[in-house]
mmCIF file with all atom_site columns, C-alpha atoms in Angstrom:
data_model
loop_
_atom_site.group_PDB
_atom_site.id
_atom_site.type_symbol
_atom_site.label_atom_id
_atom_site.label_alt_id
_atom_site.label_comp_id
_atom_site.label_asym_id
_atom_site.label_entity_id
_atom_site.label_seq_id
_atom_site.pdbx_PDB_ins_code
_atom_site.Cartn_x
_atom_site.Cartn_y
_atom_site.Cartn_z
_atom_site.occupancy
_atom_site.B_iso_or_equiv
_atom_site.pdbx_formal_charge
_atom_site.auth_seq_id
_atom_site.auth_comp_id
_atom_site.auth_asym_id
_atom_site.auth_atom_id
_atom_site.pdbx_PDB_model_num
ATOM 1   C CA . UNK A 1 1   ? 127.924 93.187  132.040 1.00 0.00 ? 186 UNK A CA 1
ATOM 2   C CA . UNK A 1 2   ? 127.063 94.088  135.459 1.00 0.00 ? 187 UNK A CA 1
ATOM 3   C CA . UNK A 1 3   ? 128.023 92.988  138.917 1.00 0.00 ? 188 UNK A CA 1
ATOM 4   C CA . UNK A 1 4   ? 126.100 94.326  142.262 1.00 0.00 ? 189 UNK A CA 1
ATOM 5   C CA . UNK A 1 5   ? 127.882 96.721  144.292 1.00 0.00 ? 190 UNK A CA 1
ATOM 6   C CA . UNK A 1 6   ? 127.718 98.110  147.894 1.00 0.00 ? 191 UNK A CA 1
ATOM 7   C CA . UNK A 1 7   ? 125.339 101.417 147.664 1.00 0.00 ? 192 UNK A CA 1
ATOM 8   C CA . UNK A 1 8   ? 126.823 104.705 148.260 1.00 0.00 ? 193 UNK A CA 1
ATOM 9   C CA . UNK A 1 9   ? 125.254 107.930 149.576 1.00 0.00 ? 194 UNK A CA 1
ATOM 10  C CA . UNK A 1 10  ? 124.614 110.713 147.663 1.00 0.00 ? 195 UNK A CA 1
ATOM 11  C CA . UNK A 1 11  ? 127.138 112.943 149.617 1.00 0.00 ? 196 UNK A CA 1
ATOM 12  C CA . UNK A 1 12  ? 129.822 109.870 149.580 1.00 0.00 ? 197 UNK A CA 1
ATOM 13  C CA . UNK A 1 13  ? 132.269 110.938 147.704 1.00 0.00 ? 198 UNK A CA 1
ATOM 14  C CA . UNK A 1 14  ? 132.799 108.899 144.582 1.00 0.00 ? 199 UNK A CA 1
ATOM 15  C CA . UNK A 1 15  ? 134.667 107.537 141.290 1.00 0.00 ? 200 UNK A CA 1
ATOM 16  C CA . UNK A 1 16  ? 133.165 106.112 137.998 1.00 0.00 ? 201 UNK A CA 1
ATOM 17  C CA . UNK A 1 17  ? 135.912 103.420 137.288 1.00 0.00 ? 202 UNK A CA 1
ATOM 18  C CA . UNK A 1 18  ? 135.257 100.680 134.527 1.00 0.00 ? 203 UNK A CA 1
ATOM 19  C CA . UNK A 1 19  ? 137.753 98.289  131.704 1.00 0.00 ? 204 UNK A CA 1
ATOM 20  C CA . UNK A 1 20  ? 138.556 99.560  128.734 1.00 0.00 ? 205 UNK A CA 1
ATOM 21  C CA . UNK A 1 21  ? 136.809 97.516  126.151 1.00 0.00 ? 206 UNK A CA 1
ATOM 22  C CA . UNK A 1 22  ? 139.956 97.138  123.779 1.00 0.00 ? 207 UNK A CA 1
ATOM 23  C CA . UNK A 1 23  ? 142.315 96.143  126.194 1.00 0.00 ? 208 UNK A CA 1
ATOM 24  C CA . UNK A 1 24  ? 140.713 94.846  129.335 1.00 0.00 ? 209 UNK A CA 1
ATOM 25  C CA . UNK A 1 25  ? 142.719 97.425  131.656 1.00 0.00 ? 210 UNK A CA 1
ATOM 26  C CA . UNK A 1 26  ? 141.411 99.648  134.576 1.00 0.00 ? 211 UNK A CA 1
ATOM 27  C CA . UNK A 1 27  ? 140.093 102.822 133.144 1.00 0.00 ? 212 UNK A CA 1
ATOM 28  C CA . UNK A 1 28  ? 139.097 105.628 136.010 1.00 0.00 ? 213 UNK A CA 1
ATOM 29  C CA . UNK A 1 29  ? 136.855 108.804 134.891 1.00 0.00 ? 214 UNK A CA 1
ATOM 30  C CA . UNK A 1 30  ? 138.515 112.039 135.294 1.00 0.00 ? 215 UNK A CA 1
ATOM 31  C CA . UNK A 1 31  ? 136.909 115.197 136.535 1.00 0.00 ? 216 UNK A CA 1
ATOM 32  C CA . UNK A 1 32  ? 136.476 116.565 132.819 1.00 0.00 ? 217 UNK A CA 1
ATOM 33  C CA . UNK A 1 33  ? 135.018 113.169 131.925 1.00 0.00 ? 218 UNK A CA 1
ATOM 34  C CA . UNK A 1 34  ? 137.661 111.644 129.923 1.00 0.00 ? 219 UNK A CA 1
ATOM 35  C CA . UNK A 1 35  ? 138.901 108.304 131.090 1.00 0.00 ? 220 UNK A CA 1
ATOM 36  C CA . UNK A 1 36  ? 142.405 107.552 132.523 1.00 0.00 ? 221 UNK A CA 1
ATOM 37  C CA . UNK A 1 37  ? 144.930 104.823 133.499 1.00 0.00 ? 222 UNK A CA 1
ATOM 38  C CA . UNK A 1 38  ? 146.034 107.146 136.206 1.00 0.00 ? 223 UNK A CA 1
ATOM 39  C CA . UNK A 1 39  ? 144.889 106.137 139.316 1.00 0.00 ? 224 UNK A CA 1
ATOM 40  C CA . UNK A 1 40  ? 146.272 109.394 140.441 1.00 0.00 ? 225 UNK A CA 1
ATOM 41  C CA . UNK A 1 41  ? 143.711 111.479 137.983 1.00 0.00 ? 226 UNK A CA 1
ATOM 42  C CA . UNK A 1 42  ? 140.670 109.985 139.573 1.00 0.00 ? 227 UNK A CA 1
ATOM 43  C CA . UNK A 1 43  ? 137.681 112.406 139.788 1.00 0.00 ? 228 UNK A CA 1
ATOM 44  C CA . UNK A 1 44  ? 135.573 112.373 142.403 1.00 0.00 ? 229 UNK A CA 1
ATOM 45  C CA . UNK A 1 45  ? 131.584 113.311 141.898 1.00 0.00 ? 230 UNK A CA 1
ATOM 46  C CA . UNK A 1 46  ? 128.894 113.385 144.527 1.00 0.00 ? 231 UNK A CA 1
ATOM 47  C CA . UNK A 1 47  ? 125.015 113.676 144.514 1.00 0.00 ? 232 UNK A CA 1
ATOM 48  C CA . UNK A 1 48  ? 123.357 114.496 140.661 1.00 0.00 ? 233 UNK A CA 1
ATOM 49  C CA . UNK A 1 49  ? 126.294 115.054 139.325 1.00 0.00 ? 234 UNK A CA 1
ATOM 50  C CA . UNK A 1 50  ? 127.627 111.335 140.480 1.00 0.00 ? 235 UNK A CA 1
ATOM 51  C CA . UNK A 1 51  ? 124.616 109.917 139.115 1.00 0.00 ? 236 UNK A CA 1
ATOM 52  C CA . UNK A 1 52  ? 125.639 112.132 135.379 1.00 0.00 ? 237 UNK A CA 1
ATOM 53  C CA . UNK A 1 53  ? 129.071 110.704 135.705 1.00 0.00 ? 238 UNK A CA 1
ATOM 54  C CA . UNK A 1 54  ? 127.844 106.809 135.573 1.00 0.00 ? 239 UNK A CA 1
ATOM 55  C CA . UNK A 1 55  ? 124.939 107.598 132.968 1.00 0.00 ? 240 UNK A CA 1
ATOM 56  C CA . UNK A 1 56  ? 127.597 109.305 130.927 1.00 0.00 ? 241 UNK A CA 1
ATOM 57  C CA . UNK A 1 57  ? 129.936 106.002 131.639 1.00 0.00 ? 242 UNK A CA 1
ATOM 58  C CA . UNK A 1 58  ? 127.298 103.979 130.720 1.00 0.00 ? 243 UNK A CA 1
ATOM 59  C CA . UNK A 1 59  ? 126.240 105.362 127.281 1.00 0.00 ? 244 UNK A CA 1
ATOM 60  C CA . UNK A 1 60  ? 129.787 104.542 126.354 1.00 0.00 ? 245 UNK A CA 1
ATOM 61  C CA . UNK A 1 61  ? 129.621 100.995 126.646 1.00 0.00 ? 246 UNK A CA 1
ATOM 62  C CA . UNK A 1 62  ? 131.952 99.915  123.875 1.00 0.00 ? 247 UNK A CA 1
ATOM 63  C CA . UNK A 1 63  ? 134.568 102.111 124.873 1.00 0.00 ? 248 UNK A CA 1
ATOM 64  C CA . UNK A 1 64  ? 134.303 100.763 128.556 1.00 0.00 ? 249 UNK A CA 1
ATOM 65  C CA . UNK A 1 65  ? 132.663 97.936  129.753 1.00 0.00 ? 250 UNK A CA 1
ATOM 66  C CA . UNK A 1 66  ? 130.948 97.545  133.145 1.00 0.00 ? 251 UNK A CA 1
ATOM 67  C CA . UNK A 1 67  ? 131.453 101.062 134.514 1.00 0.00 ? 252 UNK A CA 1
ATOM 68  C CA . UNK A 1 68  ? 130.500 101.294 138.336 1.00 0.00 ? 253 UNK A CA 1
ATOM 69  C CA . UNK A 1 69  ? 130.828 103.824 141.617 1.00 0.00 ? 254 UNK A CA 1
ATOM 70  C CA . UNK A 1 70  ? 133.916 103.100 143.921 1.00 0.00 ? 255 UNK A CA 1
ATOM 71  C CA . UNK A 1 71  ? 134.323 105.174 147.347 1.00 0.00 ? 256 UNK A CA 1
ATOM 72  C CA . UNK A 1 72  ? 136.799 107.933 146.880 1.00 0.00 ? 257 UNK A CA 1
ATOM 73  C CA . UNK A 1 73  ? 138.361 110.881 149.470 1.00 0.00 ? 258 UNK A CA 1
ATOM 74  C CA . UNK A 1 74  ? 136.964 114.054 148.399 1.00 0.00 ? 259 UNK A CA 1
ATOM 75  C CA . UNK A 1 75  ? 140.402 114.281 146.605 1.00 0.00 ? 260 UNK A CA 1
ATOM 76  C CA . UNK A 1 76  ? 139.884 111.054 144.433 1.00 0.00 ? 261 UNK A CA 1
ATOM 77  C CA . UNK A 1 77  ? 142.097 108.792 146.617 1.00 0.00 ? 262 UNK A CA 1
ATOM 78  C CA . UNK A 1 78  ? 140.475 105.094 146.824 1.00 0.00 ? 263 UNK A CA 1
ATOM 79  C CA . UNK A 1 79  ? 138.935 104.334 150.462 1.00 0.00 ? 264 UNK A CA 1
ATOM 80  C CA . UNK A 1 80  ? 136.112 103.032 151.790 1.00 0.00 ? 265 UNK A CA 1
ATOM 81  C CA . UNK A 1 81  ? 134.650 99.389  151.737 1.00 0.00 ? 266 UNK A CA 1
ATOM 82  C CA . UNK A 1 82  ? 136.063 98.127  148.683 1.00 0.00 ? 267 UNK A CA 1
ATOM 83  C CA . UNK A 1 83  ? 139.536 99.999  149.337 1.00 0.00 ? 268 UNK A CA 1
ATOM 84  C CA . UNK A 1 84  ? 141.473 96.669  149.103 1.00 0.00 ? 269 UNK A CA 1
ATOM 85  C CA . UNK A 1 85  ? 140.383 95.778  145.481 1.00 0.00 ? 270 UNK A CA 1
ATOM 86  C CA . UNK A 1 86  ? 139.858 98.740  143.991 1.00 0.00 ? 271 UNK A CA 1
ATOM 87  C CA . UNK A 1 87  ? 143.752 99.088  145.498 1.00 0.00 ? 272 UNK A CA 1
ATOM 88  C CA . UNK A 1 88  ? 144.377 96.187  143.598 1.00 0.00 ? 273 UNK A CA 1
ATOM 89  C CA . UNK A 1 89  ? 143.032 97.518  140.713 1.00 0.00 ? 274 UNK A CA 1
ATOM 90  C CA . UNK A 1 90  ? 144.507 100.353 140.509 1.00 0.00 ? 275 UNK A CA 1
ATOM 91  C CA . UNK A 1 91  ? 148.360 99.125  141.575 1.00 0.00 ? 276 UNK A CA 1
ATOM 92  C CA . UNK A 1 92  ? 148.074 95.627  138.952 1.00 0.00 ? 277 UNK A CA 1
ATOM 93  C CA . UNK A 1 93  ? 147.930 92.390  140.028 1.00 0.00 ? 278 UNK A CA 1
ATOM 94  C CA . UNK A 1 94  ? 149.644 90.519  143.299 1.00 0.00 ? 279 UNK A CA 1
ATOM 95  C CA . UNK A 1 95  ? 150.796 87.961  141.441 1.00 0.00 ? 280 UNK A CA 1
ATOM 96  C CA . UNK A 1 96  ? 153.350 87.847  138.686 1.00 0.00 ? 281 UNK A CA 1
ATOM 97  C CA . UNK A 1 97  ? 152.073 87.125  135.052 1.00 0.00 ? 282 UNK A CA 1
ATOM 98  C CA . UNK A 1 98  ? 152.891 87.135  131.321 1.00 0.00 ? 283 UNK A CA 1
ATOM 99  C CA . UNK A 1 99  ? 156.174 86.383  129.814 1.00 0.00 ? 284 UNK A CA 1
ATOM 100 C CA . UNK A 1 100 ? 157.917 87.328  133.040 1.00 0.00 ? 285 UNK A CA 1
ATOM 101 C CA . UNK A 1 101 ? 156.305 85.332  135.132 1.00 0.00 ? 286 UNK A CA 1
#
C-alpha cells in the first residue's frame, strides 16, 4: 500500500514513520533503525542516509506496512506541512473510541 506524499529535500530533515502490520498502530523509526511507539524516539535522517532509512523500511513490509518520509526538526520533533496529522498520529485519535466511547 502506498499513498503520494508531499516531496522533501534532501537536506529536510526527516522521519520514516509507517503501521505496524500486527496491530495497525503508528510505528516511527528510531535513529538505530528499530521501530517505536514513541513519538518522542523519532529519528531524524537527511540526504543518502534518508533515502537508506525508507529502503530499509520498505524491505520490511510485513512488519510495517506503508512506511513513508514525514518532516521532522533536526531533533525528530514533527513540523512541517503535514504537522497537523502526523500530530494526530502520533497523540491518537480526536475522537473517543472503543469500549469507552
Amino acid at each position: 500500500m502506498t499513498s503520494v506524499r508531499p516531496k522533501l529535500k534532501p537536506e529536510t530533515p526527516k522521519a520514516v514513520t509507517a503501521w505496524e502490520t500486527a496491530t495497525g498502530q503508528n510505528v516511527w523509526m528510531t535513529a538505530d533503525g528499530s521501530w517505536t511507539k514513541d513519538p518522542s524516539r523519532i529519528g531524524a535522517f537527511t540526504g543518502d542516509e534518508a533515502e537508506a532509512r525508507l529502503a530499509e523500511a520498505q524491505a520490511q513490509e510485513g512488519q510495517v506496512t506503508d512506511p513513508y518520509f514525514m518532516e521532522v526538526t533536526e531533533t525528530g520533533a514533527i513540523t512541517g506541512r503535514e504537522t497537523l496529522r502526523e500530530t494526530i498520529r502520533a497523540s491518537g485519535p480526536t475522537v473517543a473510541y472503543g469500549d469507552g466511547a
